[in-house]
Amino acid sequence: CVLDSILQFSRALCAPCRGCRRVLAEVAAMVPGVAHVEIDAEQHLDLVRRLDILKTPTVLVLDADGRIVRRAAGQPRKADVIAALGEAV
């Protein structure tokens, strides 16, 4: 049962996106009920525009109802992601 989701908007040739992917995958593995989903920003421009994604990586933390509870651009720190998930519950 997925309680929260971490959406990561990335581009293929984005070095910070790789580091972000690693951090978010580690958090998703540590926190039960959390799913990490990576979205290729270049392949989903309609979604990028609708969510006002201006740079990659951009991370959105969604609660169980799919509402965005936290948003951050750049590579996040693991502690900040865990804290954001705490707010989503």
Tab-separated table of N, CA and C in Angstrom, residues 11-47:
chain	number	residue	atom	x	y	z
A	11	ARG	N	16.121	14.960	-16.476
A	11	ARG	CA	16.487	14.895	-17.887
A	11	ARG	C	17.604	13.869	-18.011
A	12	ALA	N	17.733	13.259	-19.161
A	12	ALA	CA	18.711	12.187	-19.368
A	12	ALA	C	20.146	12.640	-19.092
A	13	LEU	N	20.534	13.812	-19.540
A	13	LEU	CA	21.916	14.273	-19.404
A	13	LEU	C	22.097	15.252	-18.255
A	14	CYS	N	21.457	14.985	-17.142
A	14	CYS	CA	21.489	15.876	-15.977
A	14	CYS	C	22.247	15.186	-14.851
A	15	ALA	N	23.470	15.660	-14.562
A	15	ALA	CA	24.277	15.043	-13.505
A	15	ALA	C	23.613	15.136	-12.127
A	16	PRO	N	23.087	16.297	-11.720
A	16	PRO	CA	22.425	16.361	-10.412
A	16	PRO	C	21.222	15.414	-10.311
A	17	CYS	N	20.596	15.107	-11.439
A	17	CYS	CA	19.442	14.195	-11.437
A	17	CYS	C	19.853	12.800	-10.991
A	18	ARG	N	21.064	12.380	-11.359
A	18	ARG	CA	21.538	11.055	-10.953
A	18	ARG	C	21.722	10.986	-9.440
A	19	GLY	N	22.296	12.024	-8.867
A	19	GLY	CA	22.462	12.067	-7.407
A	19	GLY	C	21.123	12.124	-6.699
A	20	CYS	N	20.217	12.880	-7.263
A	20	CYS	CA	18.871	12.990	-6.705
A	20	CYS	C	18.188	11.626	-6.733
A	21	ARG	N	18.311	10.919	-7.845
A	21	ARG	CA	17.715	9.581	-7.990
A	21	ARG	C	18.208	8.654	-6.889
A	22	ARG	N	19.513	8.706	-6.618
A	22	ARG	CA	20.111	7.846	-5.594
A	22	ARG	C	19.534	8.157	-4.210
A	23	VAL	N	19.481	9.446	-3.856
A	23	VAL	CA	18.951	9.860	-2.549
A	23	VAL	C	17.489	9.447	-2.396
A	24	LEU	N	16.688	9.710	-3.416
A	24	LEU	CA	15.257	9.410	-3.319
A	24	LEU	C	14.992	7.904	-3.289
A	25	ALA	N	15.780	7.126	-4.025
A	25	ALA	CA	15.629	5.668	-3.991
A	25	ALA	C	15.972	5.136	-2.603
A	26	GLU	N	17.013	5.714	-1.979
A	26	GLU	CA	17.380	5.293	-0.624
A	26	GLU	C	16.264	5.598	0.364
A	27	VAL	N	15.678	6.785	0.256
A	27	VAL	CA	14.582	7.161	1.161
A	27	VAL	C	13.385	6.245	0.948
A	28	ALA	N	13.025	5.996	-0.305
A	28	ALA	CA	11.877	5.127	-0.592
A	28	ALA	C	12.111	3.721	-0.045
A	29	ALA	N	13.351	3.252	-0.066
A	29	ALA	CA	13.665	1.930	0.465
A	29	ALA	C	13.603	1.911	1.996
A	30	MET	N	13.900	3.047	2.624
A	30	MET	CA	13.911	3.140	4.088
A	30	MET	C	12.533	3.346	4.693
A	31	VAL	N	11.673	4.054	3.997
A	31	VAL	CA	10.384	4.462	4.565
A	31	VAL	C	9.265	3.606	3.970
A	32	PRO	N	8.622	2.783	4.788
A	32	PRO	CA	7.550	1.929	4.270
A	32	PRO	C	6.398	2.753	3.679
A	33	GLY	N	5.857	2.272	2.562
A	33	GLY	CA	4.701	2.923	1.956
A	33	GLY	C	5.025	4.099	1.054
A	34	VAL	N	6.317	4.329	0.779
A	34	VAL	CA	6.712	5.454	-0.071
A	34	VAL	C	7.219	4.928	-1.412
A	35	ALA	N	6.732	5.516	-2.490
A	35	ALA	CA	7.167	5.150	-3.833
A	35	ALA	C	7.927	6.314	-4.460
A	36	HIS	N	9.052	5.998	-5.106
A	36	HIS	CA	9.822	7.001	-5.851
A	36	HIS	C	9.543	6.795	-7.329
A	37	VAL	N	9.055	7.840	-7.997
A	37	VAL	CA	8.740	7.773	-9.422
A	37	VAL	C	9.540	8.853	-10.130
A	38	GLU	N	10.335	8.430	-11.105
A	38	GLU	CA	11.123	9.394	-11.878
A	38	GLU	C	10.434	9.631	-13.215
A	39	ILE	N	10.282	10.900	-13.572
A	39	ILE	CA	9.602	11.295	-14.802
A	39	ILE	C	10.595	12.037	-15.688
A	40	ASP	N	10.708	11.607	-16.928
A	40	ASP	CA	11.577	12.273	-17.890
A	40	ASP	C	10.887	13.563	-18.340
A	41	ALA	N	11.424	14.681	-17.914
A	41	ALA	CA	10.803	15.979	-18.195
A	41	ALA	C	10.673	16.238	-19.691
A	42	GLU	N	11.652	15.802	-20.470
A	42	GLU	CA	11.621	16.053	-21.918
A	42	GLU	C	10.542	15.234	-22.618
A	43	GLN	N	10.167	14.109	-22.038
A	43	GLN	CA	9.135	13.255	-22.625
A	43	GLN	C	7.721	13.623	-22.172
A	44	HIS	N	7.630	14.463	-21.146
A	44	HIS	CA	6.321	14.817	-20.576
A	44	HIS	C	6.199	16.331	-20.416
A	45	LEU	N	6.404	17.047	-21.521
A	45	LEU	CA	6.390	18.511	-21.471
A	45	LEU	C	5.044	19.078	-21.039
A	46	ASP	N	3.943	18.395	-21.380
A	46	ASP	CA	2.632	18.871	-20.949
A	46	ASP	C	2.533	18.886	-19.429
A	47	LEU	N	3.019	17.844	-18.782
A	47	LEU	CA	2.999	17.762	-17.325
A	47	LEU	C	3.954	18.784	-16.711
